[in-house]
Backbone as a ProteinNet text record, in pm:
[ID]
protein_1_A
[PRIMARY]
LRQSINILKHLAEQSTHPQIKPGDVYIAYFPDLVVDDEVVNAVGIFKAERKNKFIKLAPEDGTLQIDRLEGANIDKLDKGCLVLNTFKNDGFRVISVDNNQYDAMYWTHYFLGIEYVEDENFHTQRYLELCNEFSTEVVAPKENKKEQIQFLSDSVDYFSRSETFDFNEFSEEVLPNEELRKEFKTYQENFALHDVDQFPISQLAFKNAKRKIKTNIKLDTNIQIKLDMNDPGASENFLERGFDEERGMFFYKVFFNDEQ
[TERTIARY]
-1941.2	-2034.3	-1983.2	-1931.1	-1882.9	-1767.9	-1672.3	-1559.2	-1602.5	-1704.8	-1756.3	-1811.8	-1879.2	-1932.5	-1818.2	-1709.6	-1593.3	-1528.6	-1518.2	-1461.5	-1547.7	-1678.9	-1771	-1759.5	-1746.9	-1732.2	-1602.4	-1496	-1367.2	-1376.2	-1443.7	-1461.7	-1542.6	-1647	-1730.1	-1650.5	-1559.3	-1477.3	-1383	-1347	-1256.9	-1333.6	-1465.2	-1549.1	-1612.7	-1546.3	-1605.4	-1583.5	-1489.8	-1463.1	-1583.6	-1621.5	-1741.8	-1733.2	-1611.6	-1598.6	-1625.4	-1620.3	-1640.6	-1787.3	-1810.8	-1947.6	-2000.8	-2129.8	-2189.4	-2200	-2233.8	-2248.4	-2278.8	-2281	-2305.4	-2172.2	-2155	-2032.1	-2062.6	-1979.1	-1994.3	-1865.6	-1879.3	-1763.2	-1785.6	-1685.7	-1701.9	-1572.5	-1586.7	-1471.4	-1452.3	-1329.1	-1298.1	-1193	-1228.8	-1128.8	-1061.8	-940.6	-869	-848.7	-795.9	-755	-609.7	-578.4	-441.1	-376.3	-275.3	-204	-55	9.3	152.3	183.2	99.3	117.1	100.4	40.4	15	-135.3	-186.7	-328.3	-350	-430.5	-452.9	-601.2	-639.1	-774.2	-769.1	-884.5	-886.5	-1017.5	-1008.6	-1126.4	-1142.5	-1259.4	-1285.7	-1371.2	-1330.4	-1405.8	-1433.5	-1559.6	-1596.7	-1695.7	-1673.7	-1764.5	-1817.9	-1950	-2015.7	-2078	-2024.7	-2074	-2178	-2185.6	-2282.4	-2367.1	-2494.2	-2583.1	-2620.6	-2607.9	-2641.1	-2774.2	-2850.6	-2977.3	-2948.7	-3017.8	-3004.6	-3138.3	-3152	-3276.4	-3252.1	-3340	-3333.4	-3444.3	-3406.2	-3501.6	-3516.6	-3640.7	-3665.1	-3791.1	-3781	-3902	-3999.7	-4128.9	-4230.7	-4362.3	-4407.6	-4536	-4547.5	-4440.6	-4444.4	-4424.5	-4403.4	-4377	-4239.7	-4200.8	-4071.2	-4094.5	-4053.8	-4069.4	-3951.8	-3980.9	-3877.3	-3884.8	-3773.2	-3765.3	-3654.3	-3686.2	-3587.3	-3534.1	-3402.1	-3341.8	-3224.1	-3174.3	-3054.7	-2954.1	-2824.1	-2721.8	-2583.5	-2481	-2342.2	-2283.3	-2213.3	-2147.8	-2015.8	-2003.6	-1882.2	-1770	-1799	-1694.1	-1597.4	-1644.6	-1558.8	-1595.9	-1532.2	-1560.7	-1521.6	-1601.7	-1561.9	-1439.5	-1453	-1341.2	-1350.9	-1237.5	-1239.5	-1100.6	-1094.3	-964.8	-982.9	-875.3	-866	-750.2	-777.8	-673.2	-636.9	-514.7	-472.7	-408	-439.8	-383.9	-245.4	-151.8	-14.6	78.9	204.6	302.5	250.8	195.8	136.2	237.2	359.9	459.7	516.6	511.6	567.2	461.3	334.9	223.9	142	16.5	-66.6	-62.6	-60.1	-61.4	-204.2	-216.2	-346.4	-346.3	-448.4	-471.6	-586.3	-559.6	-657.9	-685.6	-807.5	-845.4	-929	-905.6	-982.2	-998	-1119.4	-1144	-1193.2	-1192.6	-1228.2	-1105.3	-1067.7	-944.1	-963.9	-1088.3	-1111.9	-1072.5	-1053.9	-1021.1	-912.9	-801.4	-700.9	-645.5	-630.9	-571	-670.9	-796.8	-900.9	-904.4	-907.1	-924.6	-795.9	-686.5	-562.6	-488.3	-486.8	-405	-481.7	-595.6	-666.1	-746.7	-811.4	-892.7	-809.2	-737.5	-661.8	-524.7	-466	-333.8	-228	-228.1	-135.6	-13.3	95.5	217.8	254	316.4	354	465	455.7	564.1	675.9	794.3	904.6	971.2	903.9	956	979.2	998.5	1026	908.5	785	668.6	670.5	697.4	703.3	814.9	934.4	1049.5	1030.7	975.5	952.4	853.6	742.5	640.7	694.8	765.9	816.7	922.7	1006.2	1110.6	1050.5	945.2	881.5	807.3	748.5	688.7	796.4	913.5	1026.2	1069.4	1081.9	1121.8	1021	893.9	788.6	795.4	810	815	946.5	1057.4	1187.2	1187.1	1120.5	1113.7	1040.1	935.7	855.4	922.2	977.2	1030.1	1173.7	1251.9	1394.2	1432.4	1401.6	1447.2	1382.8	1249.5	1178.8	1225.9	1236.8	1283	1428.3	1515.6	1656.7	1682.3	1605.6	1625.7	1506.2	1418.8	1295.5	1201.2	1082.3	980.2	1026.2	1097.7	1145.9	1241.5	1334.4	1429.2	1356.9	1252.2	1173.6	1111	1046.8	984.6	1089.7	1205.6	1313	1361	1374.8	1415.2	1313.7	1184.2	1079.5	1081.1	1096.7	1098.1	1215.7	1334.1	1452.4	1436.7	1373.1	1350.7	1259	1148.1	1053.8	1120.2	1201.6	1272.1	1365.7	1435.9	1527.3	1451.4	1337.7	1260.5	1197.9	1162.5	1095.6	1191.4	1320.7	1414.5	1511.2	1500.3	1593.2	1522.2	1592	1537.9	1567.6	1680	1722.3	1757.8	1714.2	1749.8	1885	1973.8	2103.3	2120	2136.7	2138.3	2248.2	2370.1	2481.2	2455.7	2406.3	2376	2264	2160.2	2045.5	2087.9	2163.9	2201.8	2294.9	2383.1	2473.7	2397.4	2296.3	2220.2	2116.6	2050.8	1935.6	1972.6	2075	2114.4	2261.7	2293.8	2433.1	2485.6	2395.8	2434.2	2474.2	2599.1	2651.9	2577.4	2540	2468.3	2331.4	2258.4	2127.5	2141.3	2249.5	2271.8	2286.1	2359.3	2375.7	2243.9	2167.6	2037.9	1941.4	1947.9	1860.3	1891.4	2020.7	2060.6	2005.7	2013.7	1960	1807.8	1744.5	1598.4	1539.1	1618.6	1569.4	1525.3	1584.8	1552.3	1406.6	1350	1208.7	1115.8	1165	1084	1133	1216.7	1270.8	1340.7	1413.6	1483.2	1634	1684.5	1826.7	1917.9	1867.1	1948.4	1919.1	1835.4	1794.6	1860.7	1968.5	2040.3	2025.3	1976.6	1955.6	1831.3	1751.7	1636.1	1584	1517.5	1453.9	1338	1320.8	1212.4	1087.8	976.2	847.8	779.9	760.7	698.2	551.6	483.4	343.8	333.1	417.9	417.7	460.6	554	600.1	486.3	408.3	298	192.4	164.5	64.6	113.6	241.8	295.9	313.7	341.8	364.9	240.7	121.9	-3.1	-20.5	42.3	23.4	119.4	213.8	311.4	253.7	251.6	198.2	310.6	284.2	386.2	339.8	256.4	208.8	288.2	321.1	376.5	262.7	216.8	105.6	160.9	116.6	164.4	55.8	97.6	1.5	-74.4	-44.8	-116.8	-224.9	-265.4	-370.5	-332.5	-204.2	-153.6	-84.7	-109.6	-45.8	32.3	148.8	229.7	236.8	184.7	183.6	295.6	381	493.7	468.3	520.6	501.9	612.2	573.7	672.4	739.7	680.6	740.2	854.3	875.2	984.6	1067.9	1163.6	1236.7	1321.3	1356.9	1441.2	1365.6	1232.4	1152.5	1168.8	1158.9	1167.4	1306.4	1408.6	1545.8	1575.1	1523	1555.7	1462.5	1335.6	1237.2	1168.3	1215.8	1156	1266.7	1253.2	1357.1	1296.5	1359.4	1309.8	1399.6	1338.5	1417.2	1344.9	1405.7	1346.1	1344.9	1229.1	1211.7	1228.8	1340.1	1370.3	1265.9	1217	1121.6	989.6	939.1	811.8	832.3	954.5	978.7	912.4	905.9	838.4	924.9	907.5	970	890.1	954.4	884.1	936.8	853.4	894.1	885.5	989.3	990	979.5	879	853.1	885.7	969.1	1005.4	926.4	876	801.7	802	763.7	755.1	611.8	519.2	379.3	287.9	173.7	70	-7	-44.2	-114.9	-252.1
2696.4	2675.5	2744.3	2866	2939.8	2865.2	2815.6	2743.6	2608.7	2548	2421.5	2442.3	2554.7	2587.5	2609	2677.1	2697.4	2564.2	2473.2	2340.6	2266.7	2276.1	2208.4	2265.8	2397.7	2460.2	2415.5	2408.7	2364.5	2220	2134.4	1995.3	1987.4	2068.9	2068.8	2112.6	2207.7	2256	2148.2	2052.8	1944.4	1820.5	1830.5	1712.8	1716.2	1779.2	1797	1676.6	1589.8	1473.7	1379.1	1322.8	1237.8	1112.6	1068.4	950.5	980.1	1107.5	1143.9	1124	1049.2	1018.6	1123.6	1153.2	1243.9	1173.4	1249.3	1188.8	1292.3	1248.7	1337.5	1370.2	1495.6	1540	1580.3	1531.2	1562.3	1628.1	1737.9	1808.5	1826.7	1789.7	1793.1	1839.8	1890.9	1935.8	1839.8	1789.5	1693.1	1751.7	1781.7	1830.9	1715.7	1741.6	1652.6	1511.6	1500.4	1370.8	1344.1	1220	1183.1	1117.7	1184.5	1135.2	1137.9	1020.1	1009.1	1075.9	1045.3	1094.7	1246.3	1309.3	1453.5	1477.4	1567.6	1601.8	1714.1	1687.7	1786.1	1794	1902.5	1916.6	1884	1852.9	1813.9	1853.7	1874.6	1892.9	1766.3	1705.8	1585.3	1616.2	1563.9	1580.9	1441.5	1408.2	1273.6	1282.7	1197.3	1193.7	1051.7	1037	907.3	903.6	819.8	811.1	701.1	613.5	503	501.1	475.4	461	314.6	267.2	128.1	120	17.5	-6.1	-82	-42.5	-115	-111.6	-201.3	-212.8	-165.2	-78.6	-30.5	-98.4	-162.2	-232.5	-156.3	-138.9	-67.5	-122.5	-157.5	-203	-88	-116.4	-12	-76.9	-46	-95	-247.9	-315.5	-461.1	-526.3	-447	-502.6	-455.4	-506.2	-468.5	-385.7	-258.6	-167.9	-186.5	-211.2	-232.6	-121.9	-49.8	57.3	24.8	40.7	19.6	156.2	176.1	307.4	297.1	413.4	422.1	512.8	479.4	563.6	525.5	594.1	569.2	461	368.9	260.5	310.5	317.6	372.1	269	142.7	40.2	55.6	112.4	132.2	262.8	371.3	502.8	510.1	577.1	600.3	691.2	805.4	899.7	975	1002.8	1077.4	1122.2	1224	1269	1342.9	1346.6	1429.2	1525.6	1656	1757.2	1793.8	1756.8	1772.8	1909.3	1970.6	2101.7	2084.4	2036.8	2017.9	2034.3	2074.6	2104.9	2216.1	2320.2	2428.8	2492.8	2518.4	2586.2	2495.9	2364.7	2267.8	2214.4	2243	2187.4	2095.2	2127.2	2047.7	1898.8	1814.2	1670.6	1625.3	1534.9	1486.8	1334.5	1277.5	1133.2	1113.9	1041	1031.5	887.3	860.8	728.5	745.6	657.6	659.1	514.5	463.2	323.1	301.9	408.6	394.8	426.5	334.4	350.2	410	434.9	484	630.7	701.5	844.6	876.3	804	808.3	948.8	1029.7	1162.4	1266.4	1240.9	1341.7	1383	1286.9	1317.7	1371	1296.9	1333.2	1448.5	1450.9	1550.4	1679.4	1665.4	1785.4	1851.9	1771.4	1830.3	1865.1	1769.3	1793.1	1856.7	1826	1881.7	1838.7	1709.9	1664.2	1596.9	1600.9	1530.8	1437.3	1325.5	1230.1	1287.2	1261.4	1295.1	1193.8	1240.9	1150.7	1097	1000.3	934.5	787.6	705.5	563.2	491.4	536.6	475.4	501.7	626.1	665.1	590.2	589.6	526.7	375.4	311.3	166.6	132.5	205.4	180.2	206.4	318.3	354.4	256.1	206.2	113.1	-20.2	-64.9	-188.6	-168.9	-51	-19.5	-17.8	37.5	40.4	-101.3	-187.6	-326.4	-397.5	-373.9	-438.8	-396.2	-266.3	-216.1	-255.7	-250.8	-287.6	-434.7	-519	-661.3	-682.9	-601.4	-615.9	-553	-432.3	-356.3	-393.1	-444.4	-468.7	-615.6	-674.6	-811	-912.3	-906.6	-1004.6	-1002.7	-884.7	-884.7	-931.6	-899	-935.4	-1079.9	-1130.3	-1266.2	-1352.3	-1383.6	-1456.6	-1439.6	-1497.1	-1480.4	-1540.3	-1651.5	-1715.1	-1622.4	-1558.8	-1466.7	-1342.7	-1301.5	-1187.7	-1219.5	-1336	-1376.3	-1394.9	-1448.8	-1468	-1333.5	-1234.5	-1101.1	-1041.9	-1053.7	-1002.6	-1075.1	-1206.4	-1285.9	-1248	-1230.1	-1190.6	-1049.5	-959.8	-822.2	-820.9	-896.2	-903.9	-965.9	-1067.6	-1132.4	-1033.9	-951	-852	-753.5	-702.2	-604.3	-667.4	-794.3	-860	-886.8	-905.7	-942.1	-830.1	-715.8	-605.4	-491.5	-427.9	-310.1	-182.8	-183.1	-65.1	-104.8	-23.6	-46.9	16.6	-59.7	-9.7	-49.6	48	19.5	-78.3	-56.8	-144.6	-287.5	-301.4	-434.1	-500.8	-423.6	-475.7	-520.9	-437.4	-469.7	-590.5	-606.7	-721.8	-852	-845.1	-965.3	-1001.3	-901.2	-925.6	-916.6	-836.5	-816	-852.8	-979.7	-1019	-982.5	-963.9	-924.1	-776.4	-747.8	-611.2	-517.6	-567	-483.1	-443.8	-540.6	-509.3	-414.9	-428.5	-341.7	-195.8	-174.4	-38	16.7	-68.1	-23.7	8.6	-70.6	-45.6	89.6	123.4	252.1	366.2	351.3	454	460.3	345.2	335.4	409.4	427.6	498.7	640.5	700.2	838.5	852.5	747.3	751.9	760.6	718.4	718.8	823.1	917.6	1024.7	967.8	857.2	791.5	786	862.6	854.1	902.2	985.8	1033.8	957.9	854.8	780	642.4	627.2	499.2	425.1	494.9	432.4	491.9	406.5	453.2	339.5	373.4	268.5	207.1	76.6	7.6	5.2	52.3	48.5	-84	-167.4	-297.6	-284.6	-180.1	-158	-124.8	-32.1	2.6	-116.6	-196.8	-315.5	-414.9	-440.3	-535.9	-487.7	-357.2	-303.3	-310.9	-276.8	-278.2	-420.3	-513.7	-653.7	-714.3	-671.9	-728	-696.8	-591	-548.8	-618.5	-695.3	-762	-893.8	-911.2	-1032.3	-1134.8	-1259.7	-1364.1	-1482.9	-1456.8	-1563.7	-1565.6	-1684.9	-1702.1	-1749.6	-1661.6	-1695.6	-1743.2	-1858.9	-1918.4	-1914.5	-1916.2	-1908.1	-2039.1	-2140.6	-2267.9	-2277.1	-2160	-2150.7	-2221.2	-2219.6	-2273.8	-2161.4	-2155.8	-2056.4	-2126.8	-2071.3	-2121	-2009.7	-2035.6	-1935.1	-1967.2	-1868.1	-1886.2	-1817	-1873.9	-1821.2	-1721.5	-1594.1	-1489.7	-1508.5	-1590.2	-1612.2	-1713.2	-1776.1	-1872.1	-1831.1	-1738.4	-1682.3	-1782.7	-1897.1	-1994.2	-2097.8	-2095.3	-2200.7	-2203.8	-2088.6	-2086.8	-2125.1	-2090.7	-2123.5	-2271.6	-2331.9	-2470.6	-2573.1	-2534.8	-2635.2	-2605.3	-2501.7	-2467.7	-2454.6	-2529.5	-2530.7	-2498.1	-2407.5	-2365.3	-2422.1	-2468.1	-2523	-2513.1	-2572.7	-2569.9	-2711.4	-2755.1	-2888.5	-2879	-2937.3	-2928.5	-3001.1	-3115.5	-3195.2	-3121.9	-3059.5	-2985.4	-2842.3	-2794.3	-2655.4	-2559.1	-2595.3	-2514.1	-2504.8	-2393.9	-2381.6	-2464.2	-2498.6	-2573.4	-2534.4	-2558	-2546.5	-2684.5	-2721.7	-2848.3	-2814.4	-2870.8	-2842.6	-2966.8	-2951.2	-3061.6	-3053.8	-3168	-3169.7	-3310.3	-3320.4	-3449.5	-3501.7	-3417.8	-3458.2	-3349.2	-3388.9	-3292	-3254.5	-3127.2	-3081.8	-3029.7
1120.3	1008.8	883	898.7	781.9	713.2	792.7	734.6	676.7	734.5	679.7	539.4	520.9	387.4	288.6	334	246.8	208.6	304.9	278	176.1	194.3	102	-38.8	-51	-182.2	-248.5	-169.6	-223.4	-273.2	-197.5	-238.8	-368.5	-378.3	-498.7	-621.8	-602.5	-714.1	-766.2	-679.7	-720.4	-766.3	-774.1	-802.4	-940.4	-1035.6	-1168.3	-1259.3	-1227	-1312.6	-1309.6	-1424.8	-1428.6	-1341.1	-1306.9	-1222.7	-1075.1	-1037.7	-897.9	-861.1	-757.3	-716.4	-619.1	-624.5	-525.6	-390.7	-289	-157.1	-51.5	72.2	186.2	253.4	292.6	357.1	501.6	592	734.5	783.8	853.7	908.2	1058.1	1137.1	1282.7	1349.1	1469.2	1548.6	1665.4	1681.3	1786.8	1881.2	2004.8	2100.3	2174.7	2220.6	2313.8	2259.8	2138.5	2085.3	2124.2	2155	2190.7	2068.8	2011.9	1894.4	1925.4	1924	1956.4	2090.5	2190.5	2328.1	2340.1	2239.5	2244	2235.8	2322	2320.1	2219.8	2117.5	2011.5	1979.1	1915	1859.8	1710.5	1654	1512.8	1447.1	1316.3	1232.1	1148.2	1154.2	1076.6	955.5	839.7	715.6	659.9	641	597.6	481.8	381.4	267.4	251.9	256.2	238.4	100	13.4	-124	-141.9	-43.8	-51.8	74.7	58.8	173.8	189.4	312	341.9	414.5	381.7	451.3	580.7	686.9	813.4	887.2	984.6	1061.6	1204.1	1252.9	1390	1470.9	1578.6	1664.7	1795.8	1840.9	1966.9	2033.5	2162.7	2233.8	2254.1	2235.7	2250.9	2293.4	2417.5	2471.2	2462	2500.9	2502.8	2367.5	2264.1	2130.3	2082.6	1968.9	1911.4	1786.6	1793.5	1680.4	1584	1456.9	1356.5	1252.6	1236.9	1136.4	1036.5	910.4	804.4	761.8	782.6	760.4	664	624.4	541.5	610	596.1	656	607.2	660.4	622	711.2	650	723.3	780	911.5	973.1	979.5	948.6	951.1	834.1	724.3	608.1	540.5	584.7	529.7	383.1	303.9	165.6	161.6	227.5	235.4	367.7	427.2	552.3	591.9	677	726.9	858.9	935.1	1054.6	1032.9	1036.8	1028.1	1170.9	1213.1	1351.6	1373.3	1484.8	1517.7	1581.1	1499	1544.6	1425.8	1451.4	1346.7	1254.4	1315.1	1236.6	1141	1190.3	1107.4	998.8	1020.6	925.6	829.9	858.9	780.6	868.4	890.2	981.2	943.8	1044.1	1019.2	987.2	890.2	844.8	845	904	895.5	796.9	688.4	579.7	543.7	498	449.2	322.5	224.7	99.5	55.1	64	31.8	-110.6	-192.7	-333.5	-417.6	-506.6	-581.9	-720.6	-760.8	-896.2	-911.8	-802.1	-808.4	-704.9	-711.8	-606.3	-581.9	-686.8	-672.1	-622.5	-641.7	-614.9	-468.5	-376.6	-234.8	-171.9	-189.5	-119.6	-186.9	-319.1	-389.2	-418.7	-488.4	-533.1	-421.3	-338.2	-231.5	-108.4	-52.7	69.9	43.7	-72	-102.7	-3.2	35.2	139.2	77.9	152.2	116.8	231.8	198.9	303	389.6	519.7	611.6	588.1	557.3	522.4	648.9	710.8	829.6	799.1	903.8	880.7	813.6	841.3	776.6	626.2	590.1	448.9	376.8	436.5	370.5	356.3	459.8	453.2	342.7	337.6	235.5	95.7	78.3	-54.2	-103.1	-10.9	-53.7	-98.6	-31.1	-74.3	-206.9	-226.3	-355.9	-464.2	-430.9	-522.9	-559.5	-459.3	-484	-574.4	-548.4	-626.9	-773.4	-797.8	-935.2	-1002.7	-928.6	-984.2	-1027.6	-950.4	-984.4	-1116.4	-1140	-1262	-1383.3	-1363.5	-1475.7	-1512.7	-1418.3	-1443.9	-1427.7	-1311.1	-1283.3	-1377.4	-1390.9	-1475	-1621	-1686.8	-1826.2	-1842.1	-1744.9	-1756.6	-1717.2	-1620.1	-1570.7	-1613.8	-1520	-1548.9	-1430.7	-1443.2	-1338.7	-1206.3	-1211.3	-1088.6	-1014.6	-1088.4	-1025	-970.7	-1041	-992.3	-857.3	-846.4	-720.6	-612.1	-649.4	-551.5	-497.2	-585.5	-542.3	-445.2	-477.4	-389.2	-255.2	-259.3	-137.5	-49.3	-108.1	-31.6	24.6	-52.1	-5.5	116	107.4	218.7	341.7	319.1	429.7	499.1	421.3	479.2	567.5	518.4	595.1	719	712.7	825.7	942.5	914.5	1021.3	1058.4	993.1	1020.6	1091.8	1183.3	1251.8	1174.3	1101.2	1026.3	883.9	788.1	648.6	619.7	558.2	514.1	367.8	280.4	136.9	98.2	146.8	110.2	156.7	279.3	333	253.2	222.9	147.3	8.4	-61.7	-199.4	-205.1	-106.4	-104.3	-79.1	7.6	41.2	-65.9	-119.9	-207.6	-355.5	-389.3	-528.3	-548.2	-550.2	-570.5	-708.7	-806.4	-941.3	-941.4	-975.6	-970	-1064.5	-1182.6	-1278.7	-1225.2	-1167.1	-1109	-990.9	-916.4	-800.8	-844.3	-951.7	-1002.9	-1055.5	-1123.5	-1175.5	-1062.3	-955.2	-840.4	-777.3	-768.2	-711.6	-796.7	-928.3	-1018.6	-1009.7	-993.2	-989.8	-870.7	-767	-647.5	-679.4	-781.1	-814.8	-856.8	-917.6	-957.6	-837.6	-721.4	-599.8	-500.4	-546.6	-460.7	-337.9	-357.4	-246.1	-269	-366.4	-400.1	-288.2	-197.8	-85.1	43.6	35.2	155.2	151.3	228	230.6	362.9	465.4	595.9	661.8	726.3	802.4	889.3	1002.5	1084.7	1007.9	1017.4	947.7	1035	979.6	1048.4	1017.1	1118.1	1095.6	1057.3	1107.5	1070	921.8	873.8	731.5	647.1	698.9	626.9	605.9	710	699.4	601	601.3	508.2	364.1	342.1	206.5	154.7	244.2	205.1	140.4	186.6	132.9	-15.4	-64.4	-202.5	-299.2	-245.1	-330.1	-380.3	-510.5	-571.6	-588.6	-548.6	-555.1	-639	-737	-824.9	-954.7	-1000.4	-1134.4	-1224	-1313.7	-1401.7	-1535.7	-1579.5	-1703.2	-1810.2	-1937.3	-2046.4	-2068.6	-1987.9	-1996	-1888.6	-1836.6	-1734.4	-1604.1	-1572.5	-1446.4	-1369.8	-1239.1	-1153.4	-1042.9	-1010	-898.5	-795.4	-675.5	-569.1	-470.1	-443.2	-353	-220.2	-114.4	20.8	51.3	75.3	103	238.4	325.9	457.5	453.4	338.2	323	201.9	221.4	107.6	31.5	93.7	25.9	-53.3	-44.8	-107.7	-258.7	-325	-470.4	-518.7	-440.4	-479.8	-461.2	-353.2	-319.4	-382.9	-404.8	-445.3	-578.3	-649.8	-778.9	-882.3	-990.2	-1093.1	-1228.8	-1301.3	-1432.1	-1541.1	-1651	-1760.3	-1892.5	-1997	-2130.5	-2186.9	-2233.9	-2291.5	-2443.3	-2495.3	-2638.5	-2722.7	-2672.2	-2748.7	-2769.1	-2661.1	-2671.3	-2718.9	-2706.2	-2741.6	-2644.8	-2516.6	-2416.2	-2290	-2216.4	-2085.1	-1984.1	-1871.3	-1767.3	-1629.7	-1528.8	-1388.3	-1325.3	-1252.4	-1178.7	-1029.7	-961.2	-819.5	-736.6	-634.6	-546.5	-416.1	-366.7	-241.8	-183.9	-56.4	12	15.6	59.6	73.6	22.5	-31.6	-67.6	58.4	70.3	191.5	153.6
[MASK]
++++++++++++++++++++++++++++++++++++++++++++++++++++++++++++++++++++++++++++++++++++++++++++++++++++++++++++++++++++++++++++++++++++++++++++++++++++++++++++++++++++++++++++++++++++++++++++++++++++++++++++++++++++++++++++++++++++++++++++++++++++++++++++++++++++

């Protein structure tokens, strides 16, 4: 109880920003959890910022008693974490969730003060984030939107079919342009990946990071072209970009057999 009060005070001290929402905090002790085949104890800290209405039904004397209540929805926690009693000397391992994006630094950075474990999950996620940002900041301005989508599609294809990431192999397959290849190597420093040239690819982290990659070409004529990331050759084989001299406008030509 004493440490729970200290945790609550620490959370309150980090909650001064006007965007931080009030809520209920629950702290619990969980013994004998199995994490990565290891039995550990954990402290759980959960913050519910929204209360949901629900109905409780209970039979009573041949009738059905209906109560309208309020509580926290456990299907989608606002914020929560498990502090695992393992790797004490290296820094306790923490499993954290935050389903509100308006205060991304508040829970993980200011309150928990956690850093990512630099394993295959971390490297896989960070490299896909790197590819996504590199496509927007470097490929699109130097080439065009089609080449940007092609780069993203080829990057996703490489991660989906490879067990291990190899920088030289990746850059030769995905970045045939020597100038872009050099820029990509330099760009790694922004993501603290300049010394990471090989690592096992985590398919779980890959699937989660893949969902955040946008593959739409948005045009100023209120038309969007959505490309399928599961077919990396589609944009190269069936999408053609050009310029119409008569209209003075760029255009995309799409090839297909049947409408679906």
